[in-house]
XYZ file of C-alpha atoms in Angstrom:
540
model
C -9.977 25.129 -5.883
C -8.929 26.342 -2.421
C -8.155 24.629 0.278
C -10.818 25.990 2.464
C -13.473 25.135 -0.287
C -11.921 21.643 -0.570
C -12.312 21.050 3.271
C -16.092 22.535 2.514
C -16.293 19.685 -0.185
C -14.196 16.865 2.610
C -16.877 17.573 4.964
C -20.238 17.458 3.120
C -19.325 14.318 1.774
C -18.206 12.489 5.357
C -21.697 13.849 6.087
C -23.587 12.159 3.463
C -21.758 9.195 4.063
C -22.476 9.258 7.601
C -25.803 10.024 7.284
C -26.526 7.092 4.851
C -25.698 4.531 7.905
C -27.472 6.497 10.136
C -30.843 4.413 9.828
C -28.636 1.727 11.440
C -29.226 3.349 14.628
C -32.337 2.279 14.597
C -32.296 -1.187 13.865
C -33.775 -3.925 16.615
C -30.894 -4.198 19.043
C -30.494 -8.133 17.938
C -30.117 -7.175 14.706
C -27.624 -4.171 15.398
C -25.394 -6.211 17.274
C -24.128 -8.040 14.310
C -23.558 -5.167 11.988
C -19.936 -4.030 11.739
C -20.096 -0.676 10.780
C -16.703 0.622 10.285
C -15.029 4.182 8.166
C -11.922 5.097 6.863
C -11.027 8.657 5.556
C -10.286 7.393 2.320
C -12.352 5.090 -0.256
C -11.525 1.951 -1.868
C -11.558 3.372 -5.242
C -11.652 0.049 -7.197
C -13.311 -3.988 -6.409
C -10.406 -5.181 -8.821
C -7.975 -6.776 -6.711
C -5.553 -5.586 -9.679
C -5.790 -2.276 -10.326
C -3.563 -1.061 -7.749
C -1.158 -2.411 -5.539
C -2.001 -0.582 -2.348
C -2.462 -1.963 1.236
C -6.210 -0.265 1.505
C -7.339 -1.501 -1.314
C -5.842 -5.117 -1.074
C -6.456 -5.303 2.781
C -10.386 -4.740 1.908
C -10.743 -7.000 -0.961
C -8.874 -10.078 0.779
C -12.629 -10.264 2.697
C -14.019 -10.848 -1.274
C -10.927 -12.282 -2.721
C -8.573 -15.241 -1.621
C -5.216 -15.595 -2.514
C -3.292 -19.254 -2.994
C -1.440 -18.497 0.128
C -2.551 -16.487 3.157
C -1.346 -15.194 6.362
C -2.571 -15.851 9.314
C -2.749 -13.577 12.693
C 1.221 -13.492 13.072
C 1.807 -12.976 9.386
C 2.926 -16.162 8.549
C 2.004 -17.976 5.570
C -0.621 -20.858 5.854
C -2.874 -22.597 2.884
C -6.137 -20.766 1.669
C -6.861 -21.866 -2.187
C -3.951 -24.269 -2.263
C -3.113 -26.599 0.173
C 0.126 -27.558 -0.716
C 2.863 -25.750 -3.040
C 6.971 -25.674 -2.822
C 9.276 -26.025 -5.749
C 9.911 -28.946 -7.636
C 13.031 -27.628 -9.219
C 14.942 -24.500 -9.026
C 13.011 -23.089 -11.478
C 9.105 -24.663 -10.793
C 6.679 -23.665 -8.909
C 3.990 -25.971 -7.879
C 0.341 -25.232 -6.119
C -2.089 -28.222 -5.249
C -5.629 -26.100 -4.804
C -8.036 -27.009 -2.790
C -11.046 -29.020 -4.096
C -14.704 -28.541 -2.976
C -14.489 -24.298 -3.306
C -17.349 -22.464 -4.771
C -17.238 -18.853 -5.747
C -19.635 -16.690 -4.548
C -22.454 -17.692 -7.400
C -21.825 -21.156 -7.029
C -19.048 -21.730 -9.538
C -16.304 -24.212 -9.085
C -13.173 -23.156 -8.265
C -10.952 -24.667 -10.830
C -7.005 -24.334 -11.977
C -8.833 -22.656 -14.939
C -9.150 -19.569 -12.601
C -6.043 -20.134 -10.783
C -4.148 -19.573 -14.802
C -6.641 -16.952 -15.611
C -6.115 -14.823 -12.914
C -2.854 -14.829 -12.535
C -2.025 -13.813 -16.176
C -4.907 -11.441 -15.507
C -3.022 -10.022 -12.622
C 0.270 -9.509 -15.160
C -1.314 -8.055 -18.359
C -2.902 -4.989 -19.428
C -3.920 -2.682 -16.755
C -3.034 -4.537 -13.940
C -0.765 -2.737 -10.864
C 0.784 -5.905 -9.898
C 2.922 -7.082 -12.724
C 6.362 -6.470 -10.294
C 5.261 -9.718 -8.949
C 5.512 -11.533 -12.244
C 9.097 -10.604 -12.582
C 10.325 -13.814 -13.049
C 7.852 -15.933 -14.248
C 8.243 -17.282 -17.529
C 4.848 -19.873 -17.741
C 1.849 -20.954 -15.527
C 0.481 -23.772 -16.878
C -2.612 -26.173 -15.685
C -1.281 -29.296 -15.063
C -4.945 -30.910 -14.001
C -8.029 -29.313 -12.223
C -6.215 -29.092 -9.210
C -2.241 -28.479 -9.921
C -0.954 -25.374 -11.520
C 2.858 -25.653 -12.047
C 4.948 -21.846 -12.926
C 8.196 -22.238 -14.720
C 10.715 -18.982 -13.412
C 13.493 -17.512 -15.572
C 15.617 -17.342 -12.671
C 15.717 -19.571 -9.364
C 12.804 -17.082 -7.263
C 12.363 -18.159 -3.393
C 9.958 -15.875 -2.800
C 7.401 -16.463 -5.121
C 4.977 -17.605 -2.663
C 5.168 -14.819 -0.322
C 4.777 -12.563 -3.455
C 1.403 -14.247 -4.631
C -0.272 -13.503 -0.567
C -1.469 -10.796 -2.326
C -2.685 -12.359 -5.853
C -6.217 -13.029 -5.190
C -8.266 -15.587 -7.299
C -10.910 -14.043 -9.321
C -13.616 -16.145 -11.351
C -12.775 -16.475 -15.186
C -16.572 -17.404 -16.362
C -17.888 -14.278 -14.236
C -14.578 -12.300 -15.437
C -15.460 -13.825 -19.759
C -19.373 -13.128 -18.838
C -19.100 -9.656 -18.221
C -16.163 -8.847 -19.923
C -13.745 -7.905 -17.487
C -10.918 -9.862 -18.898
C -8.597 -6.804 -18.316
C -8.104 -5.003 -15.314
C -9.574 -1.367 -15.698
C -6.357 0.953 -15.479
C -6.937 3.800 -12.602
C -3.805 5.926 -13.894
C -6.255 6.283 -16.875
C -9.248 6.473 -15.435
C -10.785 3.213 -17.156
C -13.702 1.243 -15.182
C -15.378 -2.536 -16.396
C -17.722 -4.207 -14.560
C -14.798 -5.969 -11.861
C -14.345 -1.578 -11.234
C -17.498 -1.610 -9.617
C -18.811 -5.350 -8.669
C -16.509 -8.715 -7.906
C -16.486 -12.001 -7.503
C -14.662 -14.195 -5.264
C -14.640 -17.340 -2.559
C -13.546 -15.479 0.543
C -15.132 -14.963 3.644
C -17.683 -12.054 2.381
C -19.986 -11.331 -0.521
C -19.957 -7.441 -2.002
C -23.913 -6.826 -1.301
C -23.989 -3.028 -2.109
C -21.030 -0.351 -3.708
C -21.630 2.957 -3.999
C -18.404 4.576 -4.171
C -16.286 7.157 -2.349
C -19.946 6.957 0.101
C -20.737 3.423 1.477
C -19.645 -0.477 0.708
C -21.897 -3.387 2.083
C -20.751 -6.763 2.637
C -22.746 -9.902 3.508
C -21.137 -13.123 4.551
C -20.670 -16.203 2.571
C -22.577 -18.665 4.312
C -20.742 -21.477 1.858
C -17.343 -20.210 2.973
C -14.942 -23.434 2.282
C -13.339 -22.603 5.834
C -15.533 -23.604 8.331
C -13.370 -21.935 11.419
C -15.762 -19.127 11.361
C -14.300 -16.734 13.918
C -16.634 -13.470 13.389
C -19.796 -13.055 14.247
C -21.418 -10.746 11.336
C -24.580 -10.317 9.744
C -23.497 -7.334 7.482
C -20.489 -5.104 7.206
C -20.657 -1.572 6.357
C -17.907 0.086 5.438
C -18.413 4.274 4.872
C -15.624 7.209 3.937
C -15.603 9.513 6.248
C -13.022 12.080 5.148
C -13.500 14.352 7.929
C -10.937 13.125 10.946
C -13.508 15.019 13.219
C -16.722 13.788 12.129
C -15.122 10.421 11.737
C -14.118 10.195 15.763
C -17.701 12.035 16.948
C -19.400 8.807 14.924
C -17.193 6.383 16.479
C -17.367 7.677 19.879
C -21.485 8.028 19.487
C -21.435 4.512 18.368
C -22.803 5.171 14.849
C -19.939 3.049 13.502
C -18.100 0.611 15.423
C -14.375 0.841 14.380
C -11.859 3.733 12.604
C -9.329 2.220 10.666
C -7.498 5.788 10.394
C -7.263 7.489 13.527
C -5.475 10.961 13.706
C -2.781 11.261 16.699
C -4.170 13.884 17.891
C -7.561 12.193 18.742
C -5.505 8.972 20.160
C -5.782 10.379 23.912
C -9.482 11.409 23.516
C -10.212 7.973 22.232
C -8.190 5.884 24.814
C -10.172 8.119 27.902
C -13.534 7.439 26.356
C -15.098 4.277 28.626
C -16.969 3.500 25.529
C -13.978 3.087 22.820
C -10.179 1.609 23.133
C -7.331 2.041 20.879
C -5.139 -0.507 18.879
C -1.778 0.232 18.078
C 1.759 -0.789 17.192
C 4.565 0.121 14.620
C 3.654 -0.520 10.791
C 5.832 -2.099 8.349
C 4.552 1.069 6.197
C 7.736 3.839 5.403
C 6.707 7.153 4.520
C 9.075 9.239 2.519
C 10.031 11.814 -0.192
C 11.063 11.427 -3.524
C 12.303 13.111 -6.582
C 12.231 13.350 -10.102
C 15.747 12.135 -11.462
C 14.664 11.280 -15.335
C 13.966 14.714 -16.457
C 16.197 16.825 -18.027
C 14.039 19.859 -17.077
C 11.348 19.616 -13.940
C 7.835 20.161 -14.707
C 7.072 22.117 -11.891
C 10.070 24.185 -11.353
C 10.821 28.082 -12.033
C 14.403 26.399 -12.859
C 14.586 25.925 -16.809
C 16.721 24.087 -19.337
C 17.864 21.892 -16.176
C 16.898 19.604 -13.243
C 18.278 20.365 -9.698
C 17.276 16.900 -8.717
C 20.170 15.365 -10.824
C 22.668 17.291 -8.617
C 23.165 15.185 -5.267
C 24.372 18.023 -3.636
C 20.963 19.140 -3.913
C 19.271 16.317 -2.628
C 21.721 16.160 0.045
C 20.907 19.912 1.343
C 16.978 18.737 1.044
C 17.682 15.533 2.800
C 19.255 16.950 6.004
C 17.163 20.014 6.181
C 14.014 18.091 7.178
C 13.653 17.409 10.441
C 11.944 14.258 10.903
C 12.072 14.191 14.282
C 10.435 17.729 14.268
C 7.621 16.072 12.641
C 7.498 13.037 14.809
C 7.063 15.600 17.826
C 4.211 18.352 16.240
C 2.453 16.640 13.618
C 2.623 13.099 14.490
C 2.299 13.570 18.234
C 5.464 11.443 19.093
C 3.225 8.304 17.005
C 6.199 7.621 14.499
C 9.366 6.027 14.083
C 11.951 8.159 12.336
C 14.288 6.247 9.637
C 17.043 6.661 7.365
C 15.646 3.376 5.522
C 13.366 2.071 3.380
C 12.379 -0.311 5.281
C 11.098 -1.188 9.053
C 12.824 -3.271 11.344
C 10.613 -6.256 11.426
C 11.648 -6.598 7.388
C 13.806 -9.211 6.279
C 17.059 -7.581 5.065
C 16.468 -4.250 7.494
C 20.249 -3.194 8.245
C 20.422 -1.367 11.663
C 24.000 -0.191 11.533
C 22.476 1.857 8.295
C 19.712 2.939 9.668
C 21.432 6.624 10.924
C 20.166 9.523 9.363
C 23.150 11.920 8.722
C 23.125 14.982 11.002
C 20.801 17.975 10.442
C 22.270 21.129 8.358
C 21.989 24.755 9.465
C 20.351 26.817 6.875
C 23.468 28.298 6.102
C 25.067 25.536 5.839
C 22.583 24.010 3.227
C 22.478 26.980 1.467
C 25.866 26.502 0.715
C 25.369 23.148 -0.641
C 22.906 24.978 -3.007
C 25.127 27.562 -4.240
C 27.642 25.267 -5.021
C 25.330 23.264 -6.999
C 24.497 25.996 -9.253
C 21.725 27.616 -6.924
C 22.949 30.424 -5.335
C 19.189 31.828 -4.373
C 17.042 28.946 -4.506
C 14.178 27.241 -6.069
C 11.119 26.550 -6.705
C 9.391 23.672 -7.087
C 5.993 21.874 -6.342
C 5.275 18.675 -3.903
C 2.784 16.715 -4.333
C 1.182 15.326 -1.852
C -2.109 12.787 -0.885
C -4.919 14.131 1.850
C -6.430 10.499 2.715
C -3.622 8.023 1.972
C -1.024 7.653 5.325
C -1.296 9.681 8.854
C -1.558 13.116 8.423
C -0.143 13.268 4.854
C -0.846 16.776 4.168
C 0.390 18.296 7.486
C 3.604 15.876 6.839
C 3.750 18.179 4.002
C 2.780 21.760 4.697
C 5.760 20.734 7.789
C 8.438 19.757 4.845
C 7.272 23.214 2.938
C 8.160 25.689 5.829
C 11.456 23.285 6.560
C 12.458 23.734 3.066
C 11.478 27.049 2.680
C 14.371 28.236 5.245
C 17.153 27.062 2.873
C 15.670 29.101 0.129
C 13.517 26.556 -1.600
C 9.768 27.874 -2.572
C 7.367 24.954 -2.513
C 4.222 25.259 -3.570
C 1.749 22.395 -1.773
C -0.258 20.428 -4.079
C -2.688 18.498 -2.349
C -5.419 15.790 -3.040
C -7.477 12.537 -2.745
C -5.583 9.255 -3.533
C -7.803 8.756 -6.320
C -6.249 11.788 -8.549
C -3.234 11.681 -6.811
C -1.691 8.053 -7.574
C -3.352 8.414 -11.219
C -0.985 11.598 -11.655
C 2.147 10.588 -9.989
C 2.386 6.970 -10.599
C 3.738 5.259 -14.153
C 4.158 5.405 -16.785
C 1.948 9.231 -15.931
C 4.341 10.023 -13.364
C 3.244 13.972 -13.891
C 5.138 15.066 -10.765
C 8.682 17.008 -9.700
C 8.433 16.392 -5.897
C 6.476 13.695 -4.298
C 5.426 11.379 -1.311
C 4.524 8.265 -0.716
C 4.546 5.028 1.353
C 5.498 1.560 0.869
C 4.907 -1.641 2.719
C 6.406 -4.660 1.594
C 3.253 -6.681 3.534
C 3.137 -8.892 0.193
C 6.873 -10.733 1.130
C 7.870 -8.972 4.192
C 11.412 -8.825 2.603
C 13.831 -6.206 1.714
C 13.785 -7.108 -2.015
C 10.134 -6.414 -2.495
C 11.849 -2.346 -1.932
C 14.655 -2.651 -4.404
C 12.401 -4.490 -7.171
C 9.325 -1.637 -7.132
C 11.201 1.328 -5.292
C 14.506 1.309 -6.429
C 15.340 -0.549 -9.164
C 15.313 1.453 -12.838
C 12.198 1.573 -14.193
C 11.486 -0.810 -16.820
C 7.911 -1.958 -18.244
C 9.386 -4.947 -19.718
C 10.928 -6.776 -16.645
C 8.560 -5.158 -14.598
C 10.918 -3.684 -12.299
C 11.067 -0.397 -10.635
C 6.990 -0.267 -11.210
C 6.665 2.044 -8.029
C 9.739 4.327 -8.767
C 8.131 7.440 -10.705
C 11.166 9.851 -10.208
C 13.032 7.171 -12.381
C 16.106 6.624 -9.980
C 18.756 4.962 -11.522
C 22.251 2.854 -10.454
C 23.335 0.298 -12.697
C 25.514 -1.266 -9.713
C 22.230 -1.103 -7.287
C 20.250 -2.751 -9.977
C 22.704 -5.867 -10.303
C 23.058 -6.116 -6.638
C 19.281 -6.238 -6.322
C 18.974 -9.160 -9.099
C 21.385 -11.098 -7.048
C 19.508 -10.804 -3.734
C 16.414 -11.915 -5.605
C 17.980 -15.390 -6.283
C 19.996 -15.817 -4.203
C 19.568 -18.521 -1.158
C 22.620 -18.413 0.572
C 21.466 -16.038 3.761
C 24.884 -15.034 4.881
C 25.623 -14.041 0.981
C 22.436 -12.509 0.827
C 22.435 -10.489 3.768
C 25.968 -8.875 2.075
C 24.593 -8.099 -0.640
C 21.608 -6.229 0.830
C 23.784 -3.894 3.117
C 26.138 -2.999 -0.166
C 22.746 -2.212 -2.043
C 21.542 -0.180 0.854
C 24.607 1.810 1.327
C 24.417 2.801 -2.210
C 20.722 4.106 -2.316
C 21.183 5.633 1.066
C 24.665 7.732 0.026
C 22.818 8.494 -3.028
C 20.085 10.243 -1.389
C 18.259 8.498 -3.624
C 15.155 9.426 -1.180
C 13.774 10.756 1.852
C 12.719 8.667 4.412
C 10.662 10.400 6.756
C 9.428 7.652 9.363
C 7.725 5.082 9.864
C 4.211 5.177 10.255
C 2.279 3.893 13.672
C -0.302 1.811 12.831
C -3.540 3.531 15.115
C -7.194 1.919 15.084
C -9.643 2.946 17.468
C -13.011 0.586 18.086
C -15.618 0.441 20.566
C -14.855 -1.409 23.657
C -17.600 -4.409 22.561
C -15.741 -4.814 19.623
C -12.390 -7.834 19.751
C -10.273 -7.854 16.149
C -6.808 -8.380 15.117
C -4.563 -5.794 14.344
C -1.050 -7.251 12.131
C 1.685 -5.063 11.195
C 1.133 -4.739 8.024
C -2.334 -2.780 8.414
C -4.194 -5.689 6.840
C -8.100 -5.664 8.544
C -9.327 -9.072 8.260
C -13.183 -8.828 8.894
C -12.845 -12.750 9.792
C -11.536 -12.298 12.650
C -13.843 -9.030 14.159
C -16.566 -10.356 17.024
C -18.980 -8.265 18.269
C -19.850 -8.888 22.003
């Protein structure tokens, strides 16, 4: 398909989505002023709070779901469906749950679903097993305790589970959804397409990739209600242009993915403000390293991407602050890390990218390596998943291009794209993607899923699909993950960093600024790690 038949497609379909919540416009002005109408350029793709571990997808279902833990408008941790937990030894978890909580359809919320859903959340299917890394048993202790024996002493465990939400096991056993319904294969149950939880909102309507309806649960356990809604609906608007004539027309109320280019227009309008800040979100490049031979590569019998001289002349012939100036519009942060600064374990004396090459000078580099004219190779790259993904990419193509590497730009919608490129598919040479670690807000949640070696049986390296491996990284990352000594700790994080960034073990490109745009009768909370919490949205 070409691209200017795809953008045909991209269109038409932010059409029929907007058109769907047109009749809103119409609606008695009482009535109107309590429906939250809001659009993203991307879809949810799944109402299984398992089946991928990515910030959309959680951030929307935490209005179904509930997690044990939650954070609150700072991102700090405070009690949702337990009200007490901490670690009785070393090596135990325990969570007290709060009593009196009904699931949507009136079920009691036991430590029956507390045990389901967490070995739910680490078996077959399921896209957040890297946070089960070091649990050995979860047990019921009564109705109301759940205890979880670790293999190893784990002080974040916790933090890790803000982003485990509770499902119901009767609704799960009743309509067979014991499993989580694997994307990277394409596999749907009924928890693909409908849910069941105790948070804040009720999933009324789902028709997907076109329009999600939410009601609120009126038997919500926490009676601080803060919002003010009668109905959410939530459409995907791929279009960036359609998507900012809606908003500013007031035919939906809030953007949760506003293009830079449209921040001015949408800061002048009297009718619509802007939210923004930095994101905890790092965009970046990576590699395959596991092949012996690239599957998208006019180089046979051998993989460039082994070399390091190769990834070195890639490296530090993209110009990241290029792309912070023309395609971002100056709304990124460039970095040479994995991480942002408001992470535990970010190391600012690392974070220096090394200086850019000239083209002759990386060409060089390539010759040496075995390449005395070249490449070719193809990225891969997502239209709907972080700030201007695909211009991000057709920027890196003509950067590359000038040091004698052809790359051919294939581009589409996260659904196809993380079901290719992700594990165990991982049917990719040269990638991007972006990583948050909103679930601890510490270093290690990087190493474990992004750097670590890949392994389905510790569950580490999950989210590391060019297979990048360093035996001394990978110990250095299993001591930071138990250890509680923070001057130790800290050590041991800048010796791990130093070896992935020498390495060139990826690109970091930036990271991302974190831009909504709403109309001005609109008040909600905006936290760093992109996480829209309809609890908190009043509408004047």
């Amino acid at each position: 398909m070409s691209f200017d038949t795809r953008r045909m497609i991209v269109a038409g379909s932010a059409a029929l989505a907007l058109a769907l919540t047109a009749p809103l416009a119409a609606a008695p002005a009482e009535a109107q002023g309590k429906v939250f109408r809001w659009a993203n350029d991307g879809d949810v793709n799944s109402m299984d709070p398992y089946a991928r571990n990515e910030t959309f997808l959680l951030a929307f279902l935490q209005n179904i779901y509930e997690p044990l833990v939650r954070r609150d408008k700072k991102s700090q941790l405070e009690p949702a469906l337990a009200v007490k937990w901490g670690q009785s030894s070393p090596m135990t978890w325990f969570f007290d749950l709060r009593q009196g909580v009904k699931f949507h359809d009136g079920t009691p919320f036991t430590a029956d679903d507390v045990v389901f859903s967490l070995n739910r959340a680490n078996g077959k299917g399921s896209n957040m097993q890297t946070y089960f890394a070091t649990v050995k048993a979860i047990r019921k202790v009564n109705d109301f305790r759940v205890e979880v024996d670790t293999n190893v002493p784990d002080p974040l465990l916790a933090s890790k589970w803000a982003q485990i939400f509770i499902m119901s096991k009767a609704w799960a056993e009743k309509h067979n959804a014991l499993t989580v319904g694997d994307l990277t294969k394409n596999e749907e149950n009924y928890a693909t397409r409908n849910a069941m939880g105790t948070g804040p909102f009720k999933l009324k309507s789902r028709e997907p990739d076109v329009k999600t309806v939410l009601e609120p649960n009126k038997e919500w356990w926490d009676k601080k209600v803060e919002h003010n809604l009668s109905e959410v609906v939530f459409s995907r608007i791929a279009n960036a242009a359609t998507r900012v004539a809606a908003l500013r027309s007031g035919e939906i109320d809030m953007v949760y993915t506003v293009p830079p280019q449209d921040t001015d227009t949408l800061a002048k309008d009297p009718n619509t403000k802007i939210i923004q800040g930095p994101e905890t979100r790092v965009v970046y490049l990576g590699w395959d390293h596991f092949r012996d031979e690239l599957l998208y590569s006019n180089i046979k019998g051998k993989n460039p991407f082994k070399d390091k001289r190769v990834r070195e002349a890639m490296y530090r012939s993209i110009d990241v602050n290029a792309i912070k100036r023309t395609v971002m519009r100056g709304q990124s942060y460039p970095t040479a890390l994995m991480v942002a600064p408001v992470i535990n374990g970010y190391t600012k004396e690392l974070d220096k990218r090394p200086p850019l090459l000239k083209p002759e000078q990386a060409k060089k580099m390539l010759a040496d390596a075995g390449y005395p004219n070249g490449f070719e190779v193809t990225l891969d790259c997502p239209t709907d998943r972080y700030v201007n993904d695909e211009k991000i990419c057709q920027a890196v193509v003509g950067m590359l291009a000038r040091i004698g590497i052809k790359v051919n730009l294939r581009a589409q919608t996260r659904l196809k794209y993380f079901a290719q490129i992700l594990l165990p598919k991982a049917d990719m040479s040269f990638f991007m993607l972006g990583w948050s670690p909103a679930a601890t807000f510490d270093v290690h949640d990087v190493f474990i899923n992004l750097i670590q070696t890949y392994n389905p049986e510790t569950k580490k390296g999950q989210f590391n699909p060019g297979r990048y491996s360093n035996k001394k990284f990978d110990e250095l990352a299993d001591k930071v993950q138990v250890e509680t000594d923070v001057k130790k700790r800290m050590a041991m994080i800048a010796e791990a960093t130093k070896i992935y960034t020498s390495d060139y073990a990826y690109i970091p490109l930036h990271q991302q600024a974190l831009i909504w745009a709403a109309r001005k009768n609109v008040d909600l909370v905006q936290t760093s790690d992109n996480s829209f919490q309809l609890r908190w949205v009043r509408i004047k």
